Tab-separated table of C-alpha atoms in Angstrom:
chain	number	residue	atom	x	y	z
A	172	MET	CA	10.576	-46.093	-23.372
A	173	GLU	CA	11.161	-48.816	-24.834
A	174	LYS	CA	10.153	-51.036	-22.441
A	175	TYR	CA	7.905	-48.561	-21.339
A	176	LEU	CA	6.345	-49.987	-24.372
A	177	ASP	CA	6.690	-53.510	-24.903
A	178	THR	CA	4.830	-53.557	-21.297
A	179	ARG	CA	1.858	-52.094	-21.711
A	180	LEU	CA	1.484	-53.582	-25.436
A	181	ARG	CA	1.888	-57.081	-23.209
A	182	ILE	CA	-0.428	-55.685	-21.284
A	183	ARG	CA	-2.852	-54.783	-23.942
A	184	GLU	CA	-2.484	-58.444	-25.556
A	185	LEU	CA	-3.283	-60.394	-21.786
A	186	VAL	CA	-7.152	-58.163	-20.710
A	187	ARG	CA	-8.405	-58.679	-24.723
A	188	SER	CA	-7.179	-62.352	-24.062
A	189	ALA	CA	-9.043	-61.707	-21.020
A	190	ILE	CA	-12.029	-60.755	-22.998
A	191	ASN	CA	-12.056	-63.680	-25.955
A	192	ARG	CA	-11.686	-66.069	-22.797
A	193	MET	CA	-15.103	-64.106	-21.031
A	194	SER	CA	-17.587	-64.145	-23.865
A	195	GLY	CA	-17.584	-67.909	-24.400
A	196	ASN	CA	-13.687	-67.789	-27.727
A	197	THR	CA	-10.627	-68.475	-27.309
A	198	VAL	CA	-9.385	-67.496	-30.186
A	199	VAL	CA	-8.311	-64.197	-30.637
A	200	GLU	CA	-9.147	-62.851	-34.279
A	201	ASP	CA	-6.631	-60.458	-36.334
A	202	PRO	CA	-8.913	-58.040	-37.984
A	203	GLY	CA	-5.810	-58.078	-40.842
A	204	ILE	CA	-6.806	-62.136	-41.980
A	205	PRO	CA	-8.714	-62.152	-43.930
A	206	LEU	CA	-12.908	-64.392	-43.552
A	207	VAL	CA	-11.868	-65.057	-47.656
A	208	SER	CA	-8.671	-67.183	-48.515
A	209	ARG	CA	-7.790	-64.895	-50.894
A	210	GLY	CA	-4.129	-65.956	-51.663
A	211	ASN	CA	-5.384	-67.338	-54.995
A	212	GLY	CA	-8.186	-66.067	-57.735
A	213	LYS	CA	-8.253	-61.798	-58.347
A	214	TYR	CA	-7.766	-61.948	-54.910
A	215	SER	CA	-4.242	-62.303	-54.918
A	216	LYS	CA	-2.719	-58.881	-55.918
A	217	TYR	CA	-4.209	-57.659	-52.770
A	218	MET	CA	-2.215	-59.726	-50.586
A	219	GLU	CA	0.579	-57.546	-50.799
A	220	ASP	CA	-1.079	-53.975	-50.079
A	221	ASP	CA	-2.934	-55.803	-46.940
A	222	ASN	CA	0.781	-56.527	-45.634
A	223	GLN	CA	1.829	-53.071	-45.761
A	224	SER	CA	-0.907	-51.589	-43.738
A	225	SER	CA	-1.253	-54.657	-41.418
A	226	SER	CA	2.925	-53.221	-40.844
A	227	THR	CA	2.183	-49.964	-41.045
A	228	THR	CA	-0.386	-50.906	-38.243
A	229	THR	CA	2.183	-52.444	-35.838
A	230	THR	CA	4.613	-49.636	-36.836
A	231	THR	CA	1.871	-46.672	-35.996
A	232	ASN	CA	0.881	-48.721	-32.704
A	233	VAL	CA	4.584	-48.339	-31.578
A	234	MET	CA	5.726	-45.010	-32.175
A	235	THR	CA	4.659	-42.528	-30.094
A	236	SER	CA	5.498	-38.008	-29.761
A	237	LYS	CA	7.934	-36.856	-29.264
A	238	PHE	CA	6.173	-34.237	-26.496
A	239	ASP	CA	5.274	-36.892	-24.744
A	240	ASN	CA	8.992	-37.447	-23.439
A	241	ILE	CA	8.516	-34.733	-20.672
A	242	SER	CA	12.395	-34.312	-20.399
A	243	TYR	CA	12.466	-33.475	-24.206
A	244	ARG	CA	9.514	-30.460	-24.495
A	245	LEU	CA	11.720	-29.166	-21.065
A	246	SER	CA	15.315	-28.662	-22.957
A	247	ARG	CA	13.289	-27.789	-25.594
A	248	ARG	CA	10.782	-24.263	-24.499
A	249	LYS	CA	14.141	-23.778	-22.311
A	250	GLN	CA	16.248	-24.036	-26.122
A	251	LEU	CA	13.334	-21.642	-27.630
A	252	LEU	CA	12.839	-19.052	-24.482
A	253	ARG	CA	16.790	-18.632	-25.073
A	254	TYR	CA	16.745	-18.518	-28.494
A	255	ARG	CA	13.580	-15.896	-28.240
A	256	THR	CA	14.735	-13.235	-25.912
A	257	ILE	CA	18.544	-13.472	-29.013
A	258	VAL	CA	15.914	-12.690	-31.550
A	259	VAL	CA	13.927	-10.530	-28.928
A	260	ASN	CA	18.013	-8.989	-28.874
A	261	PHE	CA	18.581	-8.452	-32.607
A	262	GLU	CA	14.984	-7.207	-32.819
A	263	PHE	CA	15.786	-4.063	-30.208
A	264	SER	CA	18.861	-2.781	-31.899
A	265	PHE	CA	18.193	-2.868	-35.226
A	266	ALA	CA	14.076	-0.651	-34.843
A	267	LEU	CA	17.109	1.122	-32.080
A	268	LEU	CA	20.487	1.657	-35.015
A	269	GLY	CA	16.972	2.719	-37.436
A	270	ILE	CA	16.079	5.521	-36.009
A	271	VAL	CA	19.146	6.299	-34.718
A	272	LEU	CA	20.149	6.777	-38.200
A	273	MET	CA	17.024	7.979	-39.155
A	274	LEU	CA	17.562	11.703	-36.432
A	275	ILE	CA	20.988	12.414	-37.867
A	276	GLU	CA	19.781	12.324	-40.987
A	277	THR	CA	16.735	14.768	-40.322
A	278	GLU	CA	18.530	16.938	-38.085
A	279	LEU	CA	21.578	17.215	-40.592
A	280	PHE	CA	18.939	18.520	-43.456
A	281	PHE	CA	17.020	21.081	-41.115
A	282	GLN	CA	20.857	21.655	-39.904
A	283	GLY	CA	22.064	21.835	-44.355
A	284	VAL	CA	24.225	20.263	-44.180
A	285	ILE	CA	23.157	17.821	-45.727
A	286	SER	CA	20.015	17.833	-49.230
A	287	LYS	CA	17.644	15.011	-50.241
A	288	SER	CA	20.001	14.694	-52.945
A	289	SER	CA	23.539	14.254	-51.342
A	290	VAL	CA	24.782	10.937	-51.681
A	291	ALA	CA	24.904	11.312	-47.704
A	292	SER	CA	21.588	10.839	-47.039
A	293	ILE	CA	21.557	8.517	-49.727
A	294	VAL	CA	24.319	6.425	-47.921
A	295	LEU	CA	22.121	6.648	-44.999
A	296	LYS	CA	18.832	6.128	-45.843
A	297	SER	CA	20.225	2.988	-47.764
A	298	CYS	CA	21.583	2.177	-43.985
A	299	ILE	CA	17.783	1.751	-43.277
A	300	THR	CA	16.487	0.439	-45.363
A	301	LEU	CA	18.640	-2.530	-44.284
A	302	SER	CA	18.518	-2.474	-40.654
A	303	THR	CA	14.708	-2.299	-41.373
A	304	VAL	CA	15.113	-5.724	-43.740
A	305	PHE	CA	17.171	-7.105	-40.767
A	306	LEU	CA	13.709	-5.826	-38.611
A	307	LEU	CA	11.324	-7.488	-40.654
A	308	VAL	CA	13.236	-11.013	-40.571
A	309	ALA	CA	14.117	-10.875	-36.807
A	310	VAL	CA	9.836	-10.153	-36.139
A	311	VAL	CA	9.670	-13.371	-38.814
A	312	GLY	CA	11.778	-15.064	-35.943
A	313	TYR	CA	9.965	-13.958	-33.356
A	314	HIS	CA	6.368	-15.310	-34.192
A	315	VAL	CA	7.796	-18.748	-35.177
A	316	THR	CA	9.099	-19.064	-31.699
A	317	GLY	CA	6.680	-17.814	-30.226
A	318	ILE	CA	3.932	-20.427	-32.417
A	319	GLN	CA	7.061	-23.137	-31.972
A	320	LEU	CA	6.900	-22.145	-28.191
A	321	CYS	CA	2.932	-22.722	-28.074
A	322	MET	CA	2.772	-26.296	-29.923
A	323	THR	CA	6.085	-27.443	-27.483
A	324	ASP	CA	3.166	-26.697	-24.142
A	325	ASN	CA	-0.040	-27.910	-25.879
A	326	SER	CA	2.471	-30.908	-27.344
A	327	LEU	CA	1.334	-30.041	-30.807
A	328	GLU	CA	2.809	-31.064	-33.468
A	329	ASP	CA	1.268	-29.839	-36.859
A	330	TRP	CA	1.733	-25.433	-36.630
A	331	ARG	CA	-1.018	-25.251	-38.026
A	332	LEU	CA	-3.235	-26.347	-35.079
A	333	ALA	CA	-1.461	-23.545	-32.687
A	334	VAL	CA	-2.479	-20.336	-35.238
A	335	THR	CA	-5.573	-18.804	-34.016
A	336	PHE	CA	-6.474	-18.182	-37.360
A	337	PRO	CA	-7.033	-14.993	-38.671
A	338	TRP	CA	-5.738	-12.699	-35.747
A	339	THR	CA	-1.835	-14.471	-35.798
A	340	TYR	CA	-1.682	-14.042	-39.445
A	341	LEU	CA	-3.262	-9.833	-39.328
A	342	LYS	CA	-1.006	-9.263	-35.490
A	343	ILE	CA	1.661	-10.654	-37.449
A	344	LEU	CA	1.112	-9.116	-40.106
A	345	LEU	CA	0.315	-5.803	-38.618
A	346	GLU	CA	3.470	-6.079	-36.586
A	347	LEU	CA	5.524	-6.094	-39.839
A	348	CYS	CA	3.747	-2.656	-41.427
A	349	VAL	CA	5.223	-0.688	-38.517
A	350	CYS	CA	8.205	-1.721	-38.336
A	351	ILE	CA	8.062	-1.127	-41.974
A	352	ILE	CA	7.844	2.237	-42.263
A	353	HIS	CA	11.184	4.553	-43.560
A	354	PRO	CA	12.336	6.698	-45.270
A	355	ILE	CA	12.934	5.550	-48.857
A	356	PRO	CA	16.670	6.691	-50.201
A	357	GLY	CA	15.570	9.996	-52.717
A	358	ASN	CA	13.663	12.145	-52.175
A	359	ILE	CA	10.604	11.346	-53.421
A	360	THR	CA	7.045	14.077	-53.276
A	361	ILE	CA	3.610	14.397	-53.739
A	362	SER	CA	1.832	17.848	-54.594
A	363	ALA	CA	-0.171	18.580	-51.764
A	364	VAL	CA	-2.524	21.931	-50.884
A	365	ASP	CA	-1.296	23.755	-47.506
A	366	PRO	CA	-4.006	25.298	-45.223
A	367	ASP	CA	-3.749	28.117	-47.074
A	368	GLY	CA	-4.819	26.947	-50.000
A	369	LYS	CA	-2.120	27.098	-52.076
A	370	PRO	CA	0.152	23.633	-53.270
A	371	LYS	CA	2.970	22.927	-53.608
A	372	GLU	CA	5.773	19.610	-53.778
A	373	VAL	CA	6.297	18.631	-50.108
A	374	SER	CA	8.690	15.878	-49.168
A	375	ILE	CA	6.629	12.353	-47.728
A	376	ASP	CA	9.783	11.738	-45.023
A	377	ALA	CA	8.898	13.737	-42.593
A	378	ILE	CA	5.456	11.875	-42.318
A	379	LEU	CA	7.687	8.639	-42.811
A	380	SER	CA	10.023	9.530	-39.695
A	381	ILE	CA	7.874	10.808	-38.118
A	382	LEU	CA	5.959	6.913	-37.657
A	383	MET	CA	9.201	5.545	-37.730
A	384	LEU	CA	9.235	6.529	-33.805
A	385	LEU	CA	6.025	3.509	-33.781
A	386	ARG	CA	8.940	0.970	-33.266
A	387	VAL	CA	8.862	1.732	-29.769
A	388	TYR	CA	6.889	-0.302	-28.588
A	389	LEU	CA	9.644	-2.777	-28.850
A	390	ILE	CA	10.954	-2.075	-25.468
A	391	SER	CA	7.773	-3.955	-23.983
A	392	LYS	CA	9.140	-6.721	-25.104
A	393	PHE	CA	13.221	-6.233	-24.290
A	394	MET	CA	11.697	-5.646	-21.512
A	395	VAL	CA	9.830	-8.959	-20.770
A	396	VAL	CA	12.521	-10.770	-22.018
A	397	HIS	CA	15.246	-9.642	-19.885
A	398	SER	CA	13.692	-9.325	-16.688
A	399	LYS	CA	14.563	-12.029	-13.945
A	400	LEU	CA	11.082	-11.965	-12.360
A	401	LEU	CA	8.529	-12.427	-15.360
A	402	THR	CA	11.234	-15.311	-17.025
A	403	SER	CA	11.958	-16.549	-14.452
A	404	THR	CA	10.473	-20.907	-13.799
A	405	ALA	CA	7.487	-19.851	-11.553
A	406	THR	CA	6.313	-17.199	-13.271
A	407	GLN	CA	5.849	-18.821	-16.660
A	408	SER	CA	3.642	-21.389	-14.715
A	409	LEU	CA	1.280	-19.097	-12.288
A	410	GLY	CA	1.484	-17.730	-15.793
A	411	ALA	CA	-0.036	-21.210	-17.331
A	412	LEU	CA	-2.040	-22.381	-14.371
A	413	ASN	CA	-3.962	-18.998	-14.587
A	414	LYS	CA	-3.889	-18.691	-18.178
A	415	VAL	CA	-2.573	-14.990	-17.906
A	416	LYS	CA	-0.103	-14.017	-20.863
A	417	ILE	CA	3.048	-13.514	-19.449
A	418	ASN	CA	3.849	-10.419	-22.445
A	419	SER	CA	3.167	-6.318	-23.091
A	420	THR	CA	0.278	-5.719	-21.905
A	421	PHE	CA	1.482	-8.142	-18.784
A	422	VAL	CA	4.233	-5.824	-17.853
A	423	PHE	CA	2.910	-2.168	-17.997
A	424	LYS	CA	-0.120	-3.434	-15.466
A	425	ALA	CA	2.499	-4.436	-12.929
A	426	LEU	CA	4.140	-1.400	-13.584
A	427	MET	CA	0.878	0.122	-12.660
A	428	SER	CA	0.413	-1.322	-9.441
A	429	SER	CA	4.370	-0.901	-8.202
A	430	MET	CA	4.668	1.696	-9.223
A	431	PRO	CA	3.009	4.362	-10.690
A	432	GLY	CA	3.921	7.300	-10.250
A	433	THR	CA	7.562	6.270	-11.704
A	434	ILE	CA	5.887	5.388	-15.262
A	435	LEU	CA	3.766	8.062	-15.972
A	436	ILE	CA	6.005	10.909	-15.385
A	437	VAL	CA	7.926	8.977	-17.294
A	438	ILE	CA	5.477	8.499	-19.992
A	439	MET	CA	5.069	12.189	-20.506
A	440	LEU	CA	8.750	12.500	-20.290
A	441	ALA	CA	8.418	11.187	-24.094
A	442	ILE	CA	5.574	12.153	-24.402
A	443	LEU	CA	6.799	16.107	-24.758
A	444	VAL	CA	10.035	15.041	-26.606
A	445	VAL	CA	8.710	12.892	-28.656
A	446	ASN	CA	5.635	15.316	-29.865
A	447	SER	CA	7.887	18.447	-30.029
A	448	TRP	CA	10.787	16.711	-32.491
A	449	ALA	CA	7.976	15.497	-34.358
A	450	MET	CA	5.566	19.190	-34.531
A	451	ARG	CA	8.879	20.388	-35.072
A	452	THR	CA	10.343	18.321	-38.176
A	453	CYS	CA	5.912	18.542	-39.559
A	454	GLU	CA	6.727	22.595	-38.874
A	455	ALA	CA	10.247	22.425	-40.700
A	456	TYR	CA	9.397	20.474	-43.641
A	457	TYR	CA	6.155	21.440	-44.419
A	458	HIS	CA	5.933	24.743	-43.537
A	459	PRO	CA	10.154	26.772	-43.017
A	460	ASP	CA	8.975	29.388	-40.076
A	461	PRO	CA	11.866	30.395	-38.307
A	462	LYS	CA	9.603	30.590	-34.852
A	463	ASN	CA	7.401	27.056	-35.520
A	464	SER	CA	11.265	25.607	-36.713
A	465	ASP	CA	12.877	26.127	-32.675
A	466	PHE	CA	12.453	22.793	-30.782
A	467	PHE	CA	11.649	24.787	-27.699
A	468	ASN	CA	8.841	26.564	-28.937
A	469	ASP	CA	7.711	23.297	-30.067
A	470	MET	CA	8.317	21.869	-26.698
A	471	TRP	CA	6.387	24.805	-25.204
A	472	MET	CA	3.854	23.902	-27.637
A	473	ILE	CA	3.552	20.785	-26.872
A	474	ALA	CA	3.045	21.224	-23.326
A	475	ILE	CA	0.099	23.266	-23.549
A	476	THR	CA	-1.315	21.005	-26.314
A	477	PHE	CA	-0.446	18.574	-23.550
A	478	LEU	CA	-2.336	19.838	-20.597
A	479	THR	CA	-5.166	21.411	-22.617
A	480	VAL	CA	-5.111	24.769	-22.073
A	481	GLY	CA	-4.451	26.016	-26.079
A	482	TYR	CA	-3.310	29.798	-24.587
A	483	GLY	CA	-2.972	30.533	-28.106
A	484	ASP	CA	0.368	32.296	-28.422
A	485	ILE	CA	1.352	29.559	-30.909
A	486	TYR	CA	-0.023	26.823	-32.843
A	487	PRO	CA	0.913	24.706	-36.252
A	488	ASN	CA	0.632	26.228	-39.254
A	489	SER	CA	0.063	22.917	-41.288
A	490	TYR	CA	-1.769	19.511	-41.344
A	491	CYS	CA	0.854	17.067	-40.062
A	492	GLY	CA	1.831	19.518	-37.505
A	493	ARG	CA	-2.229	19.801	-36.739
A	494	PHE	CA	-2.416	16.428	-36.725
A	495	VAL	CA	0.428	15.937	-33.966
A	496	SER	CA	-1.251	18.245	-32.022
A	497	VAL	CA	-4.843	16.377	-31.306
A	498	ALA	CA	-2.912	13.023	-30.973
A	499	THR	CA	-1.336	15.178	-28.633
A	500	GLY	CA	-4.617	16.342	-26.878
A	501	LEU	CA	-5.328	12.982	-26.989
A	502	MET	CA	-2.585	11.453	-24.962
A	503	GLY	CA	-3.483	14.097	-22.858
A	504	VAL	CA	-6.793	13.582	-22.092
A	505	GLY	CA	-5.827	9.765	-21.445
A	506	THR	CA	-2.686	10.573	-18.967
A	507	THR	CA	-4.741	12.942	-16.492
A	508	ALA	CA	-7.419	10.221	-16.970
A	509	LEU	CA	-4.334	7.570	-15.217
A	510	LEU	CA	-3.175	10.792	-13.113
A	511	VAL	CA	-6.205	11.220	-11.684
A	512	ALA	CA	-6.587	8.141	-11.036
A	513	VAL	CA	-2.401	7.005	-9.066
A	514	LEU	CA	-4.022	10.036	-6.930
A	515	ALA	CA	-7.367	8.849	-6.038
A	516	GLN	CA	-5.599	5.085	-5.182
A	517	LYS	CA	-3.060	6.594	-3.616
A	518	LEU	CA	-4.943	8.692	-1.385
A	519	GLU	CA	-6.600	6.478	-0.604
A	520	GLN	CA	-6.418	5.143	3.615
A	521	SER	CA	-5.443	1.789	3.671
A	522	ARG	CA	-6.955	-1.255	5.895
A	523	ALA	CA	-5.338	-0.695	8.898
A	524	GLU	CA	-5.363	3.439	8.099
A	525	LYS	CA	-8.848	3.308	8.308
A	526	TYR	CA	-8.842	0.835	11.151
A	527	VAL	CA	-7.704	2.400	13.753
A	528	HIS	CA	-9.270	5.686	12.064
A	529	ASN	CA	-12.243	4.613	13.067
A	530	PHE	CA	-11.503	2.602	16.373
A	531	VAL	CA	-10.393	6.865	17.650
A	532	THR	CA	-14.140	7.921	16.037
A	533	ARG	CA	-15.932	5.393	17.958
A	534	ALA	CA	-14.049	6.342	20.995
A	535	GLN	CA	-14.869	10.009	20.304
A	536	LEU	CA	-18.569	9.500	20.254
A	537	ASP	CA	-18.830	6.989	23.101
A	538	LYS	CA	-16.886	10.779	24.850
A	539	GLU	CA	-19.623	12.320	23.739
A	540	ARG	CA	-22.174	10.280	24.278
A	541	LYS	CA	-20.790	9.197	27.665
A	542	ILE	CA	-21.698	13.080	28.387
A	543	ALA	CA	-24.329	13.464	26.641
A	544	ALA	CA	-26.174	11.229	29.077
A	545	ALA	CA	-24.865	12.884	31.550
A	546	ASP	CA	-26.836	16.178	30.928
A	547	THR	CA	-29.393	14.164	30.024
A	548	ILE	CA	-29.201	13.408	33.499
A	549	LYS	CA	-28.377	16.869	34.780
A	550	TYR	CA	-31.115	19.110	33.593
A	551	VAL	CA	-33.665	16.009	34.219
A	552	LEU	CA	-32.108	16.199	37.374
A	553	GLN	CA	-33.056	19.774	37.895
A	554	LEU	CA	-36.175	20.572	36.601
A	555	TRP	CA	-38.144	17.527	39.151
A	556	ARG	CA	-36.218	20.082	41.440
A	557	MET	CA	-37.336	22.879	40.665
A	558	LYS	CA	-40.963	20.736	40.638
A	559	LYS	CA	-40.573	20.058	43.448
A	560	ASN	CA	-39.571	22.978	45.174
A	561	ASN	CA	-42.640	25.031	42.952
A	562	GLU	CA	-39.853	27.837	41.461
A	563	ASN	CA	-42.531	29.532	39.179
A	564	ASN	CA	-38.858	30.663	37.394
A	565	SER	CA	-40.396	30.365	33.307
A	566	ARG	CA	-37.290	31.560	32.014
A	567	LYS	CA	-35.199	29.902	33.538
A	568	ARG	CA	-37.698	25.907	33.249
A	569	ILE	CA	-38.126	27.034	29.253
A	570	ARG	CA	-33.935	27.200	29.484
A	571	LEU	CA	-33.090	23.837	31.188
A	572	HIS	CA	-35.888	23.006	29.136
A	573	GLY	CA	-33.919	23.534	25.889
A	574	LYS	CA	-30.923	22.156	26.983
A	575	LEU	CA	-31.767	19.277	27.931
A	576	LEU	CA	-34.092	18.650	24.590
A	577	GLN	CA	-30.471	19.382	23.150
A	578	ALA	CA	-28.962	16.428	25.449
A	579	ILE	CA	-30.497	14.135	24.164
A	580	ALA	CA	-30.378	15.048	20.009
A	581	ALA	CA	-26.434	14.989	20.709
A	582	MET	CA	-27.171	11.277	22.400
A	583	LYS	CA	-29.255	9.907	19.689
A	584	GLU	CA	-26.648	12.058	16.562
A	585	ALA	CA	-23.372	10.254	18.303
A	586	LYS	CA	-24.818	6.970	17.789
A	587	ASN	CA	-26.452	7.326	14.934
A	588	GLU	CA	-22.960	8.339	14.164
A	589	LYS	CA	-20.897	4.904	15.757
A	590	ALA	CA	-23.674	2.749	13.449
A	591	SER	CA	-22.991	4.117	10.559
A	592	ILE	CA	-18.789	4.513	11.000
A	593	GLY	CA	-19.801	0.444	12.132
A	594	GLU	CA	-21.362	-0.611	8.648
A	595	THR	CA	-18.713	1.994	6.372
A	596	ALA	CA	-15.698	0.030	8.179
A	597	ILE	CA	-16.711	-3.340	6.729
A	598	GLY	CA	-14.895	-4.136	3.772
A	599	PHE	CA	-14.232	-7.342	0.153
A	600	ILE	CA	-12.103	-9.208	3.355
A	601	GLU	CA	-14.391	-8.991	6.362
A	602	ILE	CA	-17.287	-10.222	4.133
A	603	ALA	CA	-15.030	-13.046	3.080
A	604	LYS	CA	-14.415	-13.506	6.749
A	605	SER	CA	-17.516	-13.591	8.122
A	606	VAL	CA	-18.756	-16.555	4.934
A	607	ASN	CA	-14.746	-18.090	6.417
A	608	ASP	CA	-16.322	-18.122	9.326
A	609	ILE	CA	-20.006	-19.614	7.949
A	610	VAL	CA	-18.918	-21.663	6.556
A	611	ASP	CA	-16.144	-23.545	9.137
A	612	VAL	CA	-19.699	-23.542	11.491
A	613	SER	CA	-22.049	-25.688	9.182
A	614	GLU	CA	-19.403	-27.844	7.936
A	615	SER	CA	-18.849	-28.887	11.762
A	616	LEU	CA	-22.873	-28.595	12.300
A	617	GLN	CA	-22.785	-31.134	9.080
A	618	GLU	CA	-20.240	-33.222	11.415
A	619	SER	CA	-21.395	-33.470	14.440
A	620	GLN	CA	-25.360	-34.318	12.783
A	621	SER	CA	-23.710	-37.213	10.838
A	622	GLU	CA	-21.755	-38.465	14.217
A	623	LEU	CA	-25.193	-38.337	16.147
A	624	LYS	CA	-27.390	-39.921	13.443
A	625	MET	CA	-24.035	-42.746	13.713
A	626	LYS	CA	-25.731	-42.794	17.735
A	627	MET	CA	-29.131	-42.741	17.177
A	628	THR	CA	-28.005	-45.914	14.358
A	629	GLU	CA	-26.005	-47.876	17.417
A	630	ILE	CA	-28.456	-47.296	19.260
A	631	ASP	CA	-32.330	-48.608	16.963
A	632	SER	CA	-29.191	-51.662	16.809
A	633	THR	CA	-28.787	-52.132	20.870
A	634	ILE	CA	-33.346	-51.903	21.131
A	635	LYS	CA	-33.383	-54.489	18.481
A	636	ASP	CA	-31.123	-56.990	20.383
A	637	LEU	CA	-32.105	-56.042	24.275
A	638	GLN	CA	-35.578	-56.616	22.244
A	639	THR	CA	-35.014	-59.620	20.954
A	640	LYS	CA	-33.236	-61.126	24.120
A	641	MET	CA	-36.358	-59.587	25.790
A	642	ASP	CA	-38.079	-61.941	23.567
A	643	ALA	CA	-36.417	-65.069	24.195
A	644	ILE	CA	-35.970	-64.957	28.049
A	645	TYR	CA	-40.260	-64.293	27.171
A	646	THR	CA	-40.418	-66.869	25.637
A	647	ALA	CA	-38.515	-69.355	28.013
A	648	VAL	CA	-40.162	-68.329	30.774
A	649	VAL	CA	-43.864	-69.375	29.448
A	650	ARG	CA	-41.851	-72.714	28.071
A	651	ARG	CA	-41.482	-73.362	32.122
């Protein structure tokens, strides 16, 4: 690297001296040399500053960025990717640990084993709080690693250049707000009014426990960093070249393209289980009822709400349960739309199937058209024979004339259907192929035209040479 820098500086000095010689000046001026002598008098105090600035300028010209070394960038990127994987593992572990502890504490409270003010409940909630603190630290570490990766990929020295204001800060703040939600140790209650209009003190643990399930979004992060296909160098390079981010959205779209049926089934089962537990939690906390506090009854309520049926045999009795029902209905509408799109895509014929179907249909239409043409000729001959033999059977003639018209109509219909099949068989691939063929033909025509121009130019030059020689011969003959 030092040899390369010395060579570059030497080339720069040679170019500068050559330019000065071309302009008639053989003295290379140094900007650090003052035009007026400042060694004495009032300019003496600036001499030290000029020397320092000159040395600083020289050092700045020699120094280069550490990102200019491609081996450093590759090793740095590999190290950051490994560190990001470790951070995501910690995120997923702490989030899963907090959810498991929350479920244990909630189920023990439902069974009457512990109360909100008992030591066991406080210990479990304290462990949830501790895991939440570690989760928040891991979230911050994940975003810091992402900023460092952006700096490495774009050769940025300052981290502020890798941050998009204010979207990056809002994204980090939103993720921290989602991960910080958890049941707080102790029994914290608030005043609320139930749907019957009765005021009462209710615990906020139900709402915090349900919102804590939003941490499941970390599963997508976990899948991204542990997928060998998505973390390979080829995938990352292709994504960077095409400006495609390999993130959770990309993973979801890829899974929906590769195995949409499995993903939709998993999504529906997850919605059924999670929302059933959320409905049971709401009803057990805010409106205790043996019917609505049963998990299987709540699962039936969520199922008929998800399918937008709503028989009315069971319904939520609390505002929290009603909110869960509305959310379930919206999820059901969205999942149904995805299911319809997937079914439409699966029922659509492939390109090979379309070709086979169109080929068979065309063959059948050709056969029907030939039969109709043969019938047309047959009925025309029969009518001609009746006219030739002077047969006066008007009923038979009318019947043959009707059959002739039917045969002609069948022949035209087969022709039109065949033409319509040919039009519908043309897709984007056929159009692209036709465009490529047209481009190839136009390029060949341009090449032929350029060759023709060259030949015409050669013919013109040859004619001029012949004319010159003929003039010379004519001049020589005239002189003689």
